[in-house]
Short mmCIF file of C-alpha atoms in Angstrom, two decimals:
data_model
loop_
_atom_site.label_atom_id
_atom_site.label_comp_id
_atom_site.label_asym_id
_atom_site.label_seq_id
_atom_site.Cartn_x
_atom_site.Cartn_y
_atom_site.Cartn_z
CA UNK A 29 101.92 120.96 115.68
CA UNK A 30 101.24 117.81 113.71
CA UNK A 31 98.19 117.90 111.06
CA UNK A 32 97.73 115.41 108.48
CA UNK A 33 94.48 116.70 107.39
CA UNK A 34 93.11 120.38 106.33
CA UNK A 35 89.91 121.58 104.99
CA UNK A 36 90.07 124.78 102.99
CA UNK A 37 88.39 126.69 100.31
CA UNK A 38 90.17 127.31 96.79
CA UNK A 39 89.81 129.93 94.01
CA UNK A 40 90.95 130.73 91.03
CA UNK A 41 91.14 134.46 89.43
CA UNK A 42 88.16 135.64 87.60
CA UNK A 43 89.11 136.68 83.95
CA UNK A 44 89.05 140.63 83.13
CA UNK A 45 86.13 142.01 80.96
CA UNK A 46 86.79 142.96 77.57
CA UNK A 47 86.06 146.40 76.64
CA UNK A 48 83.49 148.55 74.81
CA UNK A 49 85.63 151.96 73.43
CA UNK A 50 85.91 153.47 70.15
CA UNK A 51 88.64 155.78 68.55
CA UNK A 52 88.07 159.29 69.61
CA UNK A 53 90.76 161.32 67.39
CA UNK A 54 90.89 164.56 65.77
CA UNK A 55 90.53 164.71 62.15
CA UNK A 56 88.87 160.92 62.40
CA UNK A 57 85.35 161.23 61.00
CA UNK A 58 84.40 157.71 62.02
CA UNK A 59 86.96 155.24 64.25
CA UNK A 60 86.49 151.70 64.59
CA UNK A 61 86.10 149.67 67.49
CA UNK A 62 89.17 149.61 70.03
CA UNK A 63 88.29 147.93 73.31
CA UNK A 64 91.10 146.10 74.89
CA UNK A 65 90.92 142.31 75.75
CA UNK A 66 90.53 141.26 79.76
CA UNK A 67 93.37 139.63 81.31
CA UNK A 68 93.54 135.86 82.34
CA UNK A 69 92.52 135.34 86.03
CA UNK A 70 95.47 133.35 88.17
CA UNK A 71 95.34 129.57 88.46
CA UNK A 72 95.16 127.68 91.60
CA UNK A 73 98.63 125.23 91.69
CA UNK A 74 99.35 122.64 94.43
CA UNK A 75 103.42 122.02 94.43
CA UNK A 76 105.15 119.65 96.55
CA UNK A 77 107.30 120.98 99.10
CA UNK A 78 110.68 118.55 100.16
CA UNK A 79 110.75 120.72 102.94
CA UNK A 80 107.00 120.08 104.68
CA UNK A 81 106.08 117.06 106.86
CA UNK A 82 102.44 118.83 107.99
CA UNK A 83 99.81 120.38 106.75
CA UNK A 84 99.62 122.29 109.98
CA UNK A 85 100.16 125.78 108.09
CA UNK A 86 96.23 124.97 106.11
CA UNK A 87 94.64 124.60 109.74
CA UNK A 88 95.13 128.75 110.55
CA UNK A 89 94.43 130.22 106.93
CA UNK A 90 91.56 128.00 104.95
CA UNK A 91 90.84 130.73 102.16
CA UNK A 92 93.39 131.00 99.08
CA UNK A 93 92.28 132.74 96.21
CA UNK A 94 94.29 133.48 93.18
CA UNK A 95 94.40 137.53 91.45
CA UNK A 96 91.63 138.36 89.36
CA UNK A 97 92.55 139.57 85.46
CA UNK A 98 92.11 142.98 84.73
CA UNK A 99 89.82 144.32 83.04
CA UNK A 100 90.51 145.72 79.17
CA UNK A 101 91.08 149.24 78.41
CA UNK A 102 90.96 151.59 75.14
CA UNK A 103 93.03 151.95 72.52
CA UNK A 104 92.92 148.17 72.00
CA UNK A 105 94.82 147.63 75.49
CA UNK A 106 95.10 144.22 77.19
CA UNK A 107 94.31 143.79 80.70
CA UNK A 108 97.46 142.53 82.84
CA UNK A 109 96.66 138.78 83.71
CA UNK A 110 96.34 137.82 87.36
CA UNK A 111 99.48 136.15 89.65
CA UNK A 112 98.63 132.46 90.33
CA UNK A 113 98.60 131.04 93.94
CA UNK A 114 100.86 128.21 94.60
CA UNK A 115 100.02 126.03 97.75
CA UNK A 116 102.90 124.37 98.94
CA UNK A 117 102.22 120.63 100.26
CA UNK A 118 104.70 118.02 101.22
CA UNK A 119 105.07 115.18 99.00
CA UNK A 120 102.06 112.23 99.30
CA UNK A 121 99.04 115.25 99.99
CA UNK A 122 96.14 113.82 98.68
CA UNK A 123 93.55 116.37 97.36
CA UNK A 124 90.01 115.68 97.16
CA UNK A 125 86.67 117.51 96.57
CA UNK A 126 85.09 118.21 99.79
CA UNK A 127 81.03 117.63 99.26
CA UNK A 128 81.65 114.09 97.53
CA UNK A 129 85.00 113.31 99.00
CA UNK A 130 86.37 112.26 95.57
CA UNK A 131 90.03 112.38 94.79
CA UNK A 132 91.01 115.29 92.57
CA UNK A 133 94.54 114.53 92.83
CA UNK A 134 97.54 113.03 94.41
CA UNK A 135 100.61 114.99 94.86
CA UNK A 136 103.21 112.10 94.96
CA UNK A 137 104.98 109.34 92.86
CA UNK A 138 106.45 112.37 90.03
CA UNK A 139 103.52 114.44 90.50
CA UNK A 140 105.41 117.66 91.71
CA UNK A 141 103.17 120.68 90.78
CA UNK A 142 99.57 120.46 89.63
CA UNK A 143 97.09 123.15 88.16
CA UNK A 144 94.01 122.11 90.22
CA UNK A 145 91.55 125.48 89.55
CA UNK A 146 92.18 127.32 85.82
CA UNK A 147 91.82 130.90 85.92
CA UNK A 148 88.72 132.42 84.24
CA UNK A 149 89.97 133.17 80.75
CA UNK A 150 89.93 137.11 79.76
CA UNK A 151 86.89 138.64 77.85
CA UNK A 152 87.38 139.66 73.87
CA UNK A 153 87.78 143.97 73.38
CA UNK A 154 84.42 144.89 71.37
CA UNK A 155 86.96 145.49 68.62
CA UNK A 156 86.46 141.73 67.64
CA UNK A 157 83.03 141.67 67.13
CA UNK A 158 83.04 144.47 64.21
CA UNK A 159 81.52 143.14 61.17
CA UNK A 160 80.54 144.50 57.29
CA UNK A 161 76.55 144.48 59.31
CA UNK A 162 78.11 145.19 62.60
CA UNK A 163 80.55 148.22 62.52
CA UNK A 164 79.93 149.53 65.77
CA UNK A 165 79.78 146.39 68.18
CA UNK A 166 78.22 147.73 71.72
CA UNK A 167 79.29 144.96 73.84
CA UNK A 168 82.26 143.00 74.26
CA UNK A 169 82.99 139.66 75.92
CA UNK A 170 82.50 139.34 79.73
CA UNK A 171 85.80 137.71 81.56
CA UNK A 172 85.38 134.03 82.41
CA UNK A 173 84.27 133.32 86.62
CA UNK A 174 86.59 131.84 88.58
CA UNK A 175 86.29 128.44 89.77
CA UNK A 176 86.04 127.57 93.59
CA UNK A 177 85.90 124.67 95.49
CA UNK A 178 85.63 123.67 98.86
CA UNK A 179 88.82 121.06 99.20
CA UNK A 180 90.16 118.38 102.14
CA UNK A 181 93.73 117.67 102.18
CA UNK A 182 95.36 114.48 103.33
CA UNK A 183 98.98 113.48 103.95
CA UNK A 184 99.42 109.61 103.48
CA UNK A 185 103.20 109.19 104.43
CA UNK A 186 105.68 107.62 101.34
CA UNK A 187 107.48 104.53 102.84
CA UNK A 188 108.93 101.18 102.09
CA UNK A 189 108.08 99.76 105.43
CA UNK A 190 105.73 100.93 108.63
CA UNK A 191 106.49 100.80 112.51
CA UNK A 192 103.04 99.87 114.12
CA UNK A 193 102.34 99.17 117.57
CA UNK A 194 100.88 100.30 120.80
CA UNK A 195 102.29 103.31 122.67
CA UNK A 196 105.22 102.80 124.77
CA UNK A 197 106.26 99.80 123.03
CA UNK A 198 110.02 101.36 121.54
CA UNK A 199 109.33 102.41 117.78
CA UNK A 200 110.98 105.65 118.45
CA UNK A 201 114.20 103.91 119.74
CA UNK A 202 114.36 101.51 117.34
CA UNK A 203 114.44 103.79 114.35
CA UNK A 204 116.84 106.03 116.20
CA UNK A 205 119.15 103.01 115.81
CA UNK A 206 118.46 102.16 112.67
CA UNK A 207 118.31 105.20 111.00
CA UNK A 208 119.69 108.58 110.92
CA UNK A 209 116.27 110.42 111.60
CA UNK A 210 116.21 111.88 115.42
CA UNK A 211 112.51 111.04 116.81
CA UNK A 212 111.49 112.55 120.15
CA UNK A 213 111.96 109.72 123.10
CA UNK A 214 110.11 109.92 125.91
CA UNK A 215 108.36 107.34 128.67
CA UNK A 216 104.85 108.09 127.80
CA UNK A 217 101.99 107.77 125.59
CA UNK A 218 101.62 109.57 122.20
CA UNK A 219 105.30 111.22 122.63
CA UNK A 220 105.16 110.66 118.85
CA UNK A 221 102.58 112.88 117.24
CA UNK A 222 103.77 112.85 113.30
CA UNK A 223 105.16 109.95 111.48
CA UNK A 224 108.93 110.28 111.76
CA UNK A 225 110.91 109.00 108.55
CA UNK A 226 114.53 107.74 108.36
CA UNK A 227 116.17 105.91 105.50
CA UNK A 228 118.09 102.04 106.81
CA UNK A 229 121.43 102.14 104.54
CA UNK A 230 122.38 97.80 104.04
CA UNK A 231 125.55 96.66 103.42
CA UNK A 232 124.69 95.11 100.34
CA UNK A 233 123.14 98.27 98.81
CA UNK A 234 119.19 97.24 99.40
CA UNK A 235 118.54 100.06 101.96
CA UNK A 236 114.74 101.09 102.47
CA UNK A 237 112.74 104.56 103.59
CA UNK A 238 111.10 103.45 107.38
CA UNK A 239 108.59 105.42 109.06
CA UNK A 240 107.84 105.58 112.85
CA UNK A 241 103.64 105.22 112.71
CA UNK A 242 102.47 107.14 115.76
CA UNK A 243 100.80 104.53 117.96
CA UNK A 244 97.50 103.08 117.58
CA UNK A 245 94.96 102.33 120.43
CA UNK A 246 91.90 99.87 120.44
CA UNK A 247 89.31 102.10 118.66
CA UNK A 248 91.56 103.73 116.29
CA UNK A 249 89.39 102.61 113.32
CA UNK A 250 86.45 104.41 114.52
CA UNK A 251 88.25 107.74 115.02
CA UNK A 252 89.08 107.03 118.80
CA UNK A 253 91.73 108.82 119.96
CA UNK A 254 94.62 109.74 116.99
CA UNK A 255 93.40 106.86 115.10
CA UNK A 256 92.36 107.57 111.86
CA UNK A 257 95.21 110.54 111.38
CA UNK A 258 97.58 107.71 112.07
CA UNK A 259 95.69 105.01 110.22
CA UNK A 260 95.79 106.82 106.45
CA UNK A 261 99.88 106.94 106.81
CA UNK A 262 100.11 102.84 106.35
CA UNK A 263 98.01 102.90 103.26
CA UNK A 264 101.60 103.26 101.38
CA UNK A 265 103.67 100.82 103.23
CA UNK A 266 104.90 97.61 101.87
CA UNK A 267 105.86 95.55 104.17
CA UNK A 268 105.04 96.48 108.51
CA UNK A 269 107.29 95.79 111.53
CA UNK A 270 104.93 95.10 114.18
CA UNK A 271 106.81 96.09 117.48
CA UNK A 272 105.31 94.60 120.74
CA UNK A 273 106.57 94.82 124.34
CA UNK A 274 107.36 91.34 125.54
CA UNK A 275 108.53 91.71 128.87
CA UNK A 276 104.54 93.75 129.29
CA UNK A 277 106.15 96.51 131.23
CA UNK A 278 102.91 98.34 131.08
CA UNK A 279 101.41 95.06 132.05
CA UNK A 280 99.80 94.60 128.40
CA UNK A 281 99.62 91.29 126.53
CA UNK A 282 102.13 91.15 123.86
CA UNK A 283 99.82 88.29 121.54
CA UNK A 284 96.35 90.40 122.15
CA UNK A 285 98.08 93.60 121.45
CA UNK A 286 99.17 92.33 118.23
CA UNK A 287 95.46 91.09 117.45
CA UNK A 288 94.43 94.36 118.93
CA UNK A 289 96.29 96.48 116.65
CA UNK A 290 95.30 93.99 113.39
CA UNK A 291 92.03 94.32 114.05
CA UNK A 292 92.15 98.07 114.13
CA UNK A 293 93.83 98.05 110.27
CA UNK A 294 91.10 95.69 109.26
CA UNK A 295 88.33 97.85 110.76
CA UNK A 296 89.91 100.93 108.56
CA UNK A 297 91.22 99.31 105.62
CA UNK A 298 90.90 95.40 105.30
CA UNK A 299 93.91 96.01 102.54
CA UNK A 300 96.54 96.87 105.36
CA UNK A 301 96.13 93.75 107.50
CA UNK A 302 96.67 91.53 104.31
CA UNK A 303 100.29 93.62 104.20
CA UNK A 304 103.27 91.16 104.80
CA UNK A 305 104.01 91.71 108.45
CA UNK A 306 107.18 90.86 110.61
CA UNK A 307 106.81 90.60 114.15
CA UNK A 308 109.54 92.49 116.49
CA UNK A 309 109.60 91.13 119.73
CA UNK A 310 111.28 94.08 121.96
CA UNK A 311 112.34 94.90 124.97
CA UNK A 312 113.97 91.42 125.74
CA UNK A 313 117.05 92.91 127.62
CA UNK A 314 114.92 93.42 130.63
CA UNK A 315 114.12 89.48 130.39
CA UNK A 316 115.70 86.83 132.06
CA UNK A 317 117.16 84.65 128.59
CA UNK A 318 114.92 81.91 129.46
CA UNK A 319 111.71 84.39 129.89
CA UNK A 320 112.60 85.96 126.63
CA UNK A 321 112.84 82.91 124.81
CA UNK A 322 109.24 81.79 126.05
CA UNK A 323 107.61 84.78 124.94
CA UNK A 324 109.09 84.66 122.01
CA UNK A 325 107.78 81.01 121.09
CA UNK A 326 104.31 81.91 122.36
CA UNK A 327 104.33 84.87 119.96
CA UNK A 328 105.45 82.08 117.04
CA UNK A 329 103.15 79.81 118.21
CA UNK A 330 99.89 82.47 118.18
CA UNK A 331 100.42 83.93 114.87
CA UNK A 332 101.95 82.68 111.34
CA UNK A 333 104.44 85.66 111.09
CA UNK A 334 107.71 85.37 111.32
CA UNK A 335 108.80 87.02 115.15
CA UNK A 336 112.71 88.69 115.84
CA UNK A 337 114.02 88.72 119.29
CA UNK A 338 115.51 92.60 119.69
CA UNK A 339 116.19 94.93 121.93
CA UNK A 340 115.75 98.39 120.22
CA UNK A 341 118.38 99.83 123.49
CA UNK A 342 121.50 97.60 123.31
CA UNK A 343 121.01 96.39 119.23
CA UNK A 344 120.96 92.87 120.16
CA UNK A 345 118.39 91.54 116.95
CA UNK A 346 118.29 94.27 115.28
CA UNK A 347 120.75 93.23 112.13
CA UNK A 348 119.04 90.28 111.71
CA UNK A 349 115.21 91.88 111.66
CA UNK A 350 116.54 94.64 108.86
CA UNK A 351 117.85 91.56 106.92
CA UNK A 352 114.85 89.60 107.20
CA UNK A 353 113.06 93.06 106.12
CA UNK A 354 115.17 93.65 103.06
CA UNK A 355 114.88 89.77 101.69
CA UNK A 356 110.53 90.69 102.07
CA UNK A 357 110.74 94.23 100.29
CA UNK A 358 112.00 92.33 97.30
CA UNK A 359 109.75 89.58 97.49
CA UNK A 360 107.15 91.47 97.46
CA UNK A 361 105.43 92.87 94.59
CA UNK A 362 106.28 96.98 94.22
CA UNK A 363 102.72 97.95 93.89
CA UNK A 364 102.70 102.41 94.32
CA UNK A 365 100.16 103.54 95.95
CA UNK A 366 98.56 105.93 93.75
CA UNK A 367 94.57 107.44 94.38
CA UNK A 368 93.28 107.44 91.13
CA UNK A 369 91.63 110.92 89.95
CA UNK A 370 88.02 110.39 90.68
CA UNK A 371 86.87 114.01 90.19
CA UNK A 372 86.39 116.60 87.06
CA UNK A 373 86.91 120.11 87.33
CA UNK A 374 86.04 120.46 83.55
CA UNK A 375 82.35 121.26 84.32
CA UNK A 376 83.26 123.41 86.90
CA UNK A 377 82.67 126.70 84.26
CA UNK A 378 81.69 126.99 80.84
CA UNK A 379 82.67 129.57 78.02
CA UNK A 380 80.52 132.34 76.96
CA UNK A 381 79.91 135.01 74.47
CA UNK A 382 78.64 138.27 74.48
CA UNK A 383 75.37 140.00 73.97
CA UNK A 384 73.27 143.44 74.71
CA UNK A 385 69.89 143.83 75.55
CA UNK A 386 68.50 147.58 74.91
CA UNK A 387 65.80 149.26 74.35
CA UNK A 388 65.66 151.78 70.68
CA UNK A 389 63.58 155.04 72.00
CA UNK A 390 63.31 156.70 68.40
CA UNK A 391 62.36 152.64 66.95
CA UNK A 392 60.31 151.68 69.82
CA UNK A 393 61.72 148.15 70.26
CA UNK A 394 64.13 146.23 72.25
CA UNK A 395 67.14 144.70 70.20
CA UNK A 396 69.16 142.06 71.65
CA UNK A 397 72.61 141.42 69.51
CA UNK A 398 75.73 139.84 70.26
CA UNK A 399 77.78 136.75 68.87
CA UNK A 400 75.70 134.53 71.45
CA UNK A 401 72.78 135.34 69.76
CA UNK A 402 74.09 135.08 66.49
CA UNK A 403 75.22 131.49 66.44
CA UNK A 404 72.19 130.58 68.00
CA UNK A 405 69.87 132.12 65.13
CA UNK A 406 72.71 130.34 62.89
CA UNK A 407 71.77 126.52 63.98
CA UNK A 408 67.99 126.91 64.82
CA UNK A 409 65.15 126.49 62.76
CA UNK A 410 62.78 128.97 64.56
CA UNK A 411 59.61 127.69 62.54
CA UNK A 412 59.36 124.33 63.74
CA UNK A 413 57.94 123.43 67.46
CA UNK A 414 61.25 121.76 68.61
CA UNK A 415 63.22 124.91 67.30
CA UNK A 416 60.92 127.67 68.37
CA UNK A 417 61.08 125.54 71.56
CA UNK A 418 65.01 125.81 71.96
CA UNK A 419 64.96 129.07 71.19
CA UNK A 420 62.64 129.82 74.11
CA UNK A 421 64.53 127.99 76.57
CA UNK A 422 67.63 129.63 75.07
CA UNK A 423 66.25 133.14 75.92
CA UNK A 424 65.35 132.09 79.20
CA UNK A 425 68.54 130.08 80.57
CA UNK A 426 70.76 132.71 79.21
CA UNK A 427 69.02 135.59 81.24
CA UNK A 428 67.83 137.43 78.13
CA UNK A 429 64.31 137.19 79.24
CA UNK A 430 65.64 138.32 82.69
CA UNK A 431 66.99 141.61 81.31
CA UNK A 432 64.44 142.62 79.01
CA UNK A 433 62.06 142.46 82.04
CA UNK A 434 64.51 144.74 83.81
CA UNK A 435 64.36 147.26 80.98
CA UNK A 436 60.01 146.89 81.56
CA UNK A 437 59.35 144.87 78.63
CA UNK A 438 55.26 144.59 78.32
CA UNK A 439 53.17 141.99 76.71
CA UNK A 440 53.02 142.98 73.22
CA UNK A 441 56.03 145.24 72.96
CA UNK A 442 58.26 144.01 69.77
CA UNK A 443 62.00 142.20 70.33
CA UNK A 444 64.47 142.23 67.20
CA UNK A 445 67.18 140.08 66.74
CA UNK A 446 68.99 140.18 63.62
CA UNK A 447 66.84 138.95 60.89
CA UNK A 448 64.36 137.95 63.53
CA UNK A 449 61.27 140.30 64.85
CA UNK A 450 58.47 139.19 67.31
CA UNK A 451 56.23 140.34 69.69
CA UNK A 452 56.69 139.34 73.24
CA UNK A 453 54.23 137.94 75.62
CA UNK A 454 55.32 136.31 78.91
#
C-alpha cells in the first residue's frame, strides 16, 4: 500500500516526581532530607530509514508515546529515566504541526535523526531544598509534562529529474530501460501507485537519481483523483521529462495533454511549471516514420521545449534524451529543496519549581513554602500597587489560590509565606 501522507499524534515521556523522604535510622536523633530525584521522561526522535519508500506503516497505528520517568525514591535514589521512541521515516518526510500546518522539520538533505518532542525533565528529591531556615523541606519538585502534538507527515520524493505525464503514456517502461529499478508494467491506468526511483549511470560519469511520478489527471491540483499525493513528489525535481503518447493510442491529444498536465503543476505550485522541462515524444515505433516525424514537429511547433523522438520499448531515442538531460542538470542551478523550520516547540512546556500549601492546626494558619514562592518574594516589592498586583496574579496563575480554597480557606483566615503574613479575602 502506497501512503505519502500520515496524520498521527506524538508524545514525549513525562519526567518522574522528585521525592519527599527523610532518614529513618536507628541511633539517628534527627536525619536530613533524602528524597530521590525523578527520572527524565523519553524523547520523541524521527530517524530516516534507507529502507522505507511509504509512510503506509503511520496510517494503522497514529498514537506513539515515549516512557514516562520514574518517579524518585528514598534514600536519595534516582528514578530510572524513560526509553525514547524512535519513528522510523524514509528519507525526504516532511514533518509539520498539524493545527497550523507549519513545518517542524524536514528529514532529508543530512538531516538523519531529529529530537522533535524533549522528554519532561525529572523533578529535584526534597533533599535539595534543605536550607539553614529550611531543614525539613516538605515538598520536592514535580517531574516536567510531556509534550504532545498532533503531527502530519509528508513524503516529497529526493530526485534529480521527474517522469510526468498522463496514465498509460510509458513512464514505467522507460525507466525500466534506463535504470536498474523494476517498476510494475501493466496496460492500465494508475498501475503505478508510489513514485518508483532508479539511478541513470552515463558514460562520462554525470549519472542522475530519476523518479517514475505516478500519473496525473486533469484535476489533480484540486485533489481529484491521486493528485495532490502525486503532486508534492515534484517539488524536489530539477529538471522534468514530460512523456506524452504520440501515436494517441488512447485517442488523447499529445499537445493538450502536455498543457493539461502544466496547468495542473501551476494550479498546485506555480514553482514546478517554471522547472526546465524536456519533452519525450513516445511511443513512435507504432508510427509510420513519416507520422512520427509530423507529430513530432507539431509538438516543436506548440511549445518552446525542446521534444526527443523515443520509443521507451525498442530504445530507439532514448541515448540521446538522457544526454540532452545530463547537459540541463548541469546547467541548471543545484538549488535543494529544503522546508525551512517554521514551527517552535520551545513554548510547548515551561520549567517549574516546587511549593506546599497546608494548613498549621496548632498555629491556625495556612503556610504556603517552596522555592517558587521564594524567588518570587525575592524580586517583588509587595508594597507598591504594581507589585502587590503581580503578586496577586502570581497566586492565582500558579494555582495557589486554587489549593488553599481546596483546604476551605475563609475570608479572613491568615496565609504566611516566609517573611510575609496576610489575611485573605477573595
Amino acid at each position: 500500500m502506497f501512503a505519502d501522507r500520515a496524520e498521527i499524534y506524538i508524545r514525549s515521556g513525562k519526567g518522574g516526581d522528585g521525592s519527599v523522604s527523610f532518614r529513618r535510622e536507628l541511633f539517628v536523633a534527627a536525619g536530613g532530607p533524602n528524597g530521590g530525584d525523578g527520572g527524565k521522561g523519553g524523547d520523541i526522535i524521527f530517524e530516516v530509514d534507507d529502507g522505507l519508500n511509504t509512510l503506509s506503516d503511520y496510517r494503522f497505528i497514529r498514537k506513539h508515546c515515549a516512557e514516562d520517568g520514574q518517579n524518585g525514591g528514598t534514600n536519595h535514589c534516582t528514578g530510572r529515566n524513560g526509553a525514547d521512541k524512535i519513528l522510523k521515516v524514509p528519507e525526504g518526510t516532511v514533518i509539520r504541526e498539524k493545527e497550523s500546518g507549519k513545518v517542524i522539520t524536514d528529514m532529508s538533505h543530512g538531516n538523519r535523526r531529529e529530537v522533535i518532542l524533549k522528554g519532561g525533565r525529572g523533578g529535584k528529591g526534597n533533599q535539595h531544598y534543605a536550607t539553614a531556615t529550611m531543614q525539613v523541606p516538605k515538598y520536592a519538585q514535580p517531574g516536567q509534562d510531556a509534550q504532545e502534538l498532533n503531527v502530519i507527515l509528508e513524503l516529497k520524493v529526493i530526485a534529480d529529474v521527474g517522469l510526468i505525464g498522463f496514465p498509460n503514456v510509458g513512464k514505467s517502461t522507460f525507466l525500466s530501460r534506463v535504470t536498474n529499478a523494476k517498476p510494475k508494467i501493466a496496460n492500465y491506468h494508475f498501475t503505478t501507485l508510489n513514485p518508483n526511483l532508479g539511478v541513470v549511470d552515463m558514460e562520462d560519469g554525470n549519472g542522475f537519481v530519476i523518479a517514475d511520478i505516478p500519473g496525473l489527471i486533469e484535476g489533480a491540483s484540486e485533489g481529484i483523483g491521486l493528485g495532490h499525493e502525486f503532486l508534492r513528489h515534484v517539488e524536489r525535481t530539477r529538471v522534468m521529462i514530460h512523456i506524452v503518447d504520440v501515436a494517441s493510442t488512447e485517442g488523447r491529444d499529445p499537445v493538450e495533454d502536455i498543457r493539461t498536465i502544466n496547468a495542473e503543476l501551476a494550479a498546485y505550485n506555480e514553482a514546478l511549471a517554471k522547472k526546465p522541462q524536456i519533452i519525450a515524444a513516445n511511443k513512435t515505433d507504432v508510427m509510420l516514420p513519416e507520422e512520427a516525424e509530423e507529430a513530432v514537429s507539431r509538438l516543436q511547433e506548440a511549445f518552446d521545449i525542446p521534444v526527443y523522438s523515443i520509443s521507451a520499448v525498442s530504445g530507439k531515442g532514448v541515448k540521446e534524451l538522457l544526454y540532452a538531460v545530463s547537459g540541463l542538470l548541469q546547467e541548471t542551478k543545484d538549488e535543494t529543496v529544503v522546508f525551512e523550520r517554521e514551527f517552535s516547540l520551545d513554548t510547548l512546556t515551561l520549567p517549574d519549581e516546587p511549593f506546599t500549601v497546608e494548613y498549621s492546626e496548632e498555629e491556625k494558619l495556612y503556610i504556603v513554602e517552596g522555592p517558587r514562592i521564594e524567588k518570587m518574594l525575592g524580586y517583588t516589592n509587595i508594597d507598591s500597587e504594581k507589585g502587590f498586583e503581580f503578586f496577586q496574579n502570581f497566586l492565582k496563575n500558579n494555582g495557589i489560590l486554587d489549593e488553599l480554597e481546596a483546604l476551605g480557606i475563609q475570608d479572613g483566615d491568615t496565609v504566611r509565606m516566609y517573611g510575609l503574613q496576610f489575611d485573605y479575602y477573595k
